[in-house]
């Protein structure tokens, strides 16, 4: 199949329509998500040598995370089906995205988030977009169970990634990487929380491969935080912990999808410590000029680990998806950086501190 892309970006449903579930034009709810940059790393050669490293910067989606890809599809379909309200459990980004797309569609959004442990930027987004924000005394897994119970009996549409339209939308990330490179990378690294995104990317790569748009498939490399690594451990984690709050999940809904992506592609589901995550988070911001949130950096932390282990070698093409924008989580950013220097408004004193 030959792809021809012309004109201004029209949002991913219109751009990838041939590969997505059918939908009526009037139901399409878009903020022109997708078309995010694949940024070539230039300053990490001391770590990666002659490996080609590229960063899929999903923080540049309309609400600042990859969730918008799935949400345009899920909310559009809910609208087509006549739903008046959507609901989700979230560690933050899903709630921000659901709230924005529901606002756009003229629908009500209910979002259940853990009380505490959700980044400030995300909470403020959900509030500003007019969602009803329910902070529950429990973690993400508890919130998801409640959402499942409610949607079984009440007329609100679930927009967590158990909703298959979310996966459909999110697979377009793999389409964009494939079109950008003209082939699939050797390895594709992703952070893993509820495991929807790795499931979606793998589906996307397989579809482009089947159509002959790419002639190779990547190894899918999912990374969990050490304190929230149920898939690595092989059992749910009762009380997950990590400062990467976006992926603080003990019982992922798409567990099977992640395992399938790993097994079919010959990849890995691994884990990285919070220290490794923060190190990668800082490297990206301070040396590449790319600001992502901590959970996103689990992808790069995984790549650094496998480079050190000798798995990644010169000549490989490695893509890391950076799932969310750094501005989402100002608290972690402040804690991970040198503090500002307080100084009098005095040229001489300032020059001295500057080292002149
Ligand atoms: N990175 C970020 C920034 C996320 O917000 C999430 C998930 C992930 C990675 C993991 O993706 O769940 O598809 O494996 N956030 C969800 C939320 C759980 O509620 O915003 P996944």
mmCIF file of N, CA and C in Angstrom, residues 27-98:
data_model
loop_
_atom_site.group_PDB
_atom_site.id
_atom_site.type_symbol
_atom_site.label_atom_id
_atom_site.label_comp_id
_atom_site.label_asym_id
_atom_site.label_seq_id
_atom_site.Cartn_x
_atom_site.Cartn_y
_atom_site.Cartn_z
ATOM 1 N N UNK A 27 -19.680 12.743 14.213
ATOM 2 C CA UNK A 27 -19.353 12.315 15.587
ATOM 3 C C UNK A 27 -17.882 12.558 15.923
ATOM 4 N N UNK A 28 -17.072 12.856 14.910
ATOM 5 C CA UNK A 28 -15.631 12.977 15.163
ATOM 6 C C UNK A 28 -15.344 14.148 16.100
ATOM 7 N N UNK A 29 -14.673 13.823 17.179
ATOM 8 C CA UNK A 29 -14.314 14.809 18.199
ATOM 9 C C UNK A 29 -12.798 14.875 18.242
ATOM 10 N N UNK A 30 -12.267 15.979 17.770
ATOM 11 C CA UNK A 30 -10.808 16.051 17.642
ATOM 12 C C UNK A 30 -10.266 17.381 18.131
ATOM 13 N N UNK A 31 -9.062 17.311 18.684
ATOM 14 C CA UNK A 31 -8.297 18.523 18.999
ATOM 15 C C UNK A 31 -7.023 18.510 18.143
ATOM 16 N N UNK A 32 -7.098 17.803 17.041
ATOM 17 C CA UNK A 32 -5.983 17.670 16.085
ATOM 18 C C UNK A 32 -4.766 16.993 16.710
ATOM 19 N N UNK A 33 -5.059 15.981 17.519
ATOM 20 C CA UNK A 33 -4.024 15.177 18.170
ATOM 21 C C UNK A 33 -3.200 14.370 17.152
ATOM 22 N N UNK A 34 -2.080 13.855 17.635
ATOM 23 C CA UNK A 34 -1.200 13.057 16.770
ATOM 24 C C UNK A 34 -0.186 13.938 16.048
ATOM 25 N N UNK A 35 0.534 13.342 15.089
ATOM 26 C CA UNK A 35 1.556 14.060 14.325
ATOM 27 C C UNK A 35 2.613 14.648 15.247
ATOM 28 N N UNK A 36 2.995 13.891 16.247
ATOM 29 C CA UNK A 36 4.004 14.380 17.198
ATOM 30 C C UNK A 36 5.406 14.118 16.635
ATOM 31 N N UNK A 37 6.380 14.926 17.049
ATOM 32 C CA UNK A 37 7.717 14.770 16.473
ATOM 33 C C UNK A 37 8.453 13.512 16.943
ATOM 34 N N UNK A 38 9.269 13.011 16.044
ATOM 35 C CA UNK A 38 10.187 11.920 16.390
ATOM 36 C C UNK A 38 11.569 12.581 16.397
ATOM 37 N N UNK A 39 12.028 12.887 17.582
ATOM 38 C CA UNK A 39 13.221 13.728 17.723
ATOM 39 C C UNK A 39 14.470 12.855 17.835
ATOM 40 N N UNK A 40 15.432 13.145 16.980
ATOM 41 C CA UNK A 40 16.686 12.381 16.994
ATOM 42 C C UNK A 40 17.530 12.833 18.185
ATOM 43 N N UNK A 41 17.996 11.891 18.966
ATOM 44 C CA UNK A 41 18.897 12.244 20.064
ATOM 45 C C UNK A 41 20.259 12.598 19.489
ATOM 46 N N UNK A 42 20.837 13.713 19.972
ATOM 47 C CA UNK A 42 22.158 14.119 19.470
ATOM 48 C C UNK A 42 23.218 14.175 20.569
ATOM 49 N N UNK A 43 22.778 14.205 21.820
ATOM 50 C CA UNK A 43 23.744 14.459 22.897
ATOM 51 C C UNK A 43 23.949 13.280 23.854
ATOM 52 N N UNK A 44 23.515 12.103 23.475
ATOM 53 C CA UNK A 44 23.691 10.959 24.377
ATOM 54 C C UNK A 44 24.605 9.895 23.765
ATOM 55 N N UNK A 45 25.505 10.358 22.877
ATOM 56 C CA UNK A 45 26.404 9.412 22.193
ATOM 57 C C UNK A 45 27.369 8.738 23.161
ATOM 58 N N UNK A 46 27.685 9.442 24.265
ATOM 59 C CA UNK A 46 28.569 8.821 25.261
ATOM 60 C C UNK A 46 27.922 7.574 25.869
ATOM 61 N N UNK A 47 26.608 7.532 25.865
ATOM 62 C CA UNK A 47 25.903 6.361 26.401
ATOM 63 C C UNK A 47 25.579 5.371 25.283
ATOM 64 N N UNK A 48 25.120 5.910 24.146
ATOM 65 C CA UNK A 48 24.548 5.027 23.115
ATOM 66 C C UNK A 48 25.477 4.747 21.927
ATOM 67 N N UNK A 49 26.608 5.436 21.848
ATOM 68 C CA UNK A 49 27.548 5.163 20.758
ATOM 69 C C UNK A 49 26.892 5.317 19.402
ATOM 70 N N UNK A 50 27.033 4.312 18.544
ATOM 71 C CA UNK A 50 26.474 4.398 17.192
ATOM 72 C C UNK A 50 25.089 3.769 17.075
ATOM 73 N N UNK A 51 24.381 3.770 18.176
ATOM 74 C CA UNK A 51 22.962 3.394 18.126
ATOM 75 C C UNK A 51 22.189 4.646 17.726
ATOM 76 N N UNK A 52 21.232 4.498 16.811
ATOM 77 C CA UNK A 52 20.386 5.648 16.457
ATOM 78 C C UNK A 52 19.222 5.695 17.439
ATOM 79 N N UNK A 53 19.172 6.754 18.243
ATOM 80 C CA UNK A 53 18.141 6.881 19.276
ATOM 81 C C UNK A 53 17.163 7.983 18.902
ATOM 82 N N UNK A 54 15.876 7.649 18.896
ATOM 83 C CA UNK A 54 14.846 8.638 18.555
ATOM 84 C C UNK A 54 13.782 8.695 19.638
ATOM 85 N N UNK A 55 13.289 9.904 19.868
ATOM 86 C CA UNK A 55 12.335 10.131 20.947
ATOM 87 C C UNK A 55 10.980 10.515 20.367
ATOM 88 N N UNK A 56 9.974 9.688 20.576
ATOM 89 C CA UNK A 56 8.621 10.004 20.092
ATOM 90 C C UNK A 56 7.955 10.834 21.180
ATOM 91 N N UNK A 57 7.888 12.139 20.930
ATOM 92 C CA UNK A 57 7.550 13.088 21.986
ATOM 93 C C UNK A 57 6.043 13.315 22.077
ATOM 94 N N UNK A 58 5.390 12.437 22.799
ATOM 95 C CA UNK A 58 3.932 12.454 22.900
ATOM 96 C C UNK A 58 3.395 13.548 23.820
ATOM 97 N N UNK A 59 4.321 14.186 24.535
ATOM 98 C CA UNK A 59 3.916 15.330 25.357
ATOM 99 C C UNK A 59 3.371 16.474 24.522
ATOM 100 N N UNK A 60 3.604 16.446 23.227
ATOM 101 C CA UNK A 60 3.115 17.531 22.370
ATOM 102 C C UNK A 60 1.714 17.287 21.824
ATOM 103 N N UNK A 61 1.023 16.323 22.353
ATOM 104 C CA UNK A 61 -0.403 16.179 22.026
ATOM 105 C C UNK A 61 -1.203 17.278 22.740
ATOM 106 N N UNK A 62 -2.459 17.512 22.318
ATOM 107 C CA UNK A 62 -3.210 18.668 22.840
ATOM 108 C C UNK A 62 -3.323 18.740 24.368
ATOM 109 N N UNK A 63 -3.497 17.619 25.052
ATOM 110 C CA UNK A 63 -3.547 17.721 26.520
ATOM 111 C C UNK A 63 -2.225 17.274 27.151
ATOM 112 N N UNK A 64 -1.197 17.128 26.328
ATOM 113 C CA UNK A 64 0.130 16.867 26.867
ATOM 114 C C UNK A 64 0.468 15.407 27.112
ATOM 115 N N UNK A 65 -0.330 14.489 26.565
ATOM 116 C CA UNK A 65 0.066 13.083 26.666
ATOM 117 C C UNK A 65 -0.502 12.263 25.513
ATOM 118 N N UNK A 66 0.016 11.051 25.384
ATOM 119 C CA UNK A 66 -0.417 10.123 24.330
ATOM 120 C C UNK A 66 -1.881 9.716 24.465
ATOM 121 N N UNK A 67 -2.481 9.980 25.614
ATOM 122 C CA UNK A 67 -3.864 9.539 25.847
ATOM 123 C C UNK A 67 -4.826 10.150 24.831
ATOM 124 N N UNK A 68 -4.465 11.298 24.279
ATOM 125 C CA UNK A 68 -5.356 11.970 23.316
ATOM 126 C C UNK A 68 -5.600 11.116 22.074
ATOM 127 N N UNK A 69 -4.636 10.287 21.723
ATOM 128 C CA UNK A 69 -4.813 9.400 20.553
ATOM 129 C C UNK A 69 -5.981 8.436 20.767
ATOM 130 N N UNK A 70 -6.010 7.854 21.957
ATOM 131 C CA UNK A 70 -7.094 6.913 22.252
ATOM 132 C C UNK A 70 -8.396 7.639 22.534
ATOM 133 N N UNK A 71 -8.258 8.833 23.124
ATOM 134 C CA UNK A 71 -9.467 9.527 23.586
ATOM 135 C C UNK A 71 -10.272 10.094 22.420
ATOM 136 N N UNK A 72 -9.617 10.570 21.366
ATOM 137 C CA UNK A 72 -10.375 11.083 20.224
ATOM 138 C C UNK A 72 -11.268 9.973 19.673
ATOM 139 N N UNK A 73 -10.728 8.770 19.629
ATOM 140 C CA UNK A 73 -11.469 7.635 19.090
ATOM 141 C C UNK A 73 -12.581 7.201 20.056
ATOM 142 N N UNK A 74 -12.246 7.076 21.334
ATOM 143 C CA UNK A 74 -13.229 6.573 22.313
ATOM 144 C C UNK A 74 -14.380 7.561 22.505
ATOM 145 N N UNK A 75 -14.054 8.847 22.584
ATOM 146 C CA UNK A 75 -15.116 9.845 22.804
ATOM 147 C C UNK A 75 -15.952 10.006 21.529
ATOM 148 N N UNK A 76 -15.313 9.957 20.368
ATOM 149 C CA UNK A 76 -16.076 10.061 19.112
ATOM 150 C C UNK A 76 -17.066 8.903 18.991
ATOM 151 N N UNK A 77 -16.608 7.720 19.329
ATOM 152 C CA UNK A 77 -17.486 6.546 19.243
ATOM 153 C C UNK A 77 -18.612 6.641 20.272
ATOM 154 N N UNK A 78 -18.282 7.091 21.482
ATOM 155 C CA UNK A 78 -19.305 7.251 22.521
ATOM 156 C C UNK A 78 -20.365 8.236 22.028
ATOM 157 N N UNK A 79 -19.905 9.291 21.388
ATOM 158 C CA UNK A 79 -20.821 10.315 20.860
ATOM 159 C C UNK A 79 -21.711 9.723 19.759
ATOM 160 N N UNK A 80 -21.091 8.956 18.893
ATOM 161 C CA UNK A 80 -21.850 8.316 17.809
ATOM 162 C C UNK A 80 -22.939 7.396 18.375
ATOM 163 N N UNK A 81 -22.588 6.738 19.482
ATOM 164 C CA UNK A 81 -23.550 5.816 20.111
ATOM 165 C C UNK A 81 -24.585 6.544 20.967
ATOM 166 N N UNK A 82 -24.462 7.855 21.063
ATOM 167 C CA UNK A 82 -25.461 8.647 21.793
ATOM 168 C C UNK A 82 -25.189 8.790 23.282
ATOM 169 N N UNK A 83 -23.984 8.445 23.733
ATOM 170 C CA UNK A 83 -23.673 8.567 25.162
ATOM 171 C C UNK A 83 -23.679 10.032 25.581
ATOM 172 N N UNK A 84 -24.108 10.270 26.803
ATOM 173 C CA UNK A 84 -24.137 11.650 27.327
ATOM 174 C C UNK A 84 -23.003 11.893 28.317
ATOM 175 N N UNK A 85 -22.369 10.800 28.755
ATOM 176 C CA UNK A 85 -21.328 10.946 29.777
ATOM 177 C C UNK A 85 -20.266 9.869 29.631
ATOM 178 N N UNK A 86 -19.033 10.238 30.004
ATOM 179 C CA UNK A 86 -17.938 9.254 30.015
ATOM 180 C C UNK A 86 -17.350 9.192 31.423
ATOM 181 N N UNK A 87 -16.686 8.083 31.701
ATOM 182 C CA UNK A 87 -16.077 7.896 33.020
ATOM 183 C C UNK A 87 -14.759 7.149 32.855
ATOM 184 N N UNK A 88 -13.797 7.482 33.715
ATOM 185 C CA UNK A 88 -12.540 6.717 33.707
ATOM 186 C C UNK A 88 -11.910 6.736 35.086
ATOM 187 N N UNK A 89 -11.078 5.731 35.316
ATOM 188 C CA UNK A 89 -10.145 5.748 36.445
ATOM 189 C C UNK A 89 -8.837 6.254 35.876
ATOM 190 N N UNK A 90 -8.040 6.928 36.704
ATOM 191 C CA UNK A 90 -6.822 7.478 36.108
ATOM 192 C C UNK A 90 -5.752 7.800 37.123
ATOM 193 N N UNK A 91 -4.498 7.667 36.674
ATOM 194 C CA UNK A 91 -3.382 8.198 37.451
ATOM 195 C C UNK A 91 -3.120 9.651 37.035
ATOM 196 N N UNK A 92 -3.972 10.192 36.187
ATOM 197 C CA UNK A 92 -3.901 11.620 35.868
ATOM 198 C C UNK A 92 -4.083 11.965 34.409
ATOM 199 N N UNK A 93 -3.284 11.370 33.537
ATOM 200 C CA UNK A 93 -3.335 11.780 32.131
ATOM 201 C C UNK A 93 -4.629 11.382 31.434
ATOM 202 N N UNK A 94 -5.113 10.196 31.715
ATOM 203 C CA UNK A 94 -6.379 9.774 31.100
ATOM 204 C C UNK A 94 -7.497 10.718 31.527
ATOM 205 N N UNK A 95 -7.479 11.118 32.787
ATOM 206 C CA UNK A 95 -8.548 12.004 33.273
ATOM 207 C C UNK A 95 -8.476 13.362 32.582
ATOM 208 N N UNK A 96 -7.264 13.869 32.381
ATOM 209 C CA UNK A 96 -7.109 15.166 31.702
ATOM 210 C C UNK A 96 -7.629 15.078 30.272
ATOM 211 N N UNK A 97 -7.281 14.000 29.611
ATOM 212 C CA UNK A 97 -7.670 13.834 28.217
ATOM 213 C C UNK A 97 -9.177 13.588 28.095
ATOM 214 N N UNK A 98 -9.710 12.724 28.945
ATOM 215 C CA UNK A 98 -11.154 12.442 28.916
ATOM 216 C C UNK A 98 -11.935 13.728 29.164
#
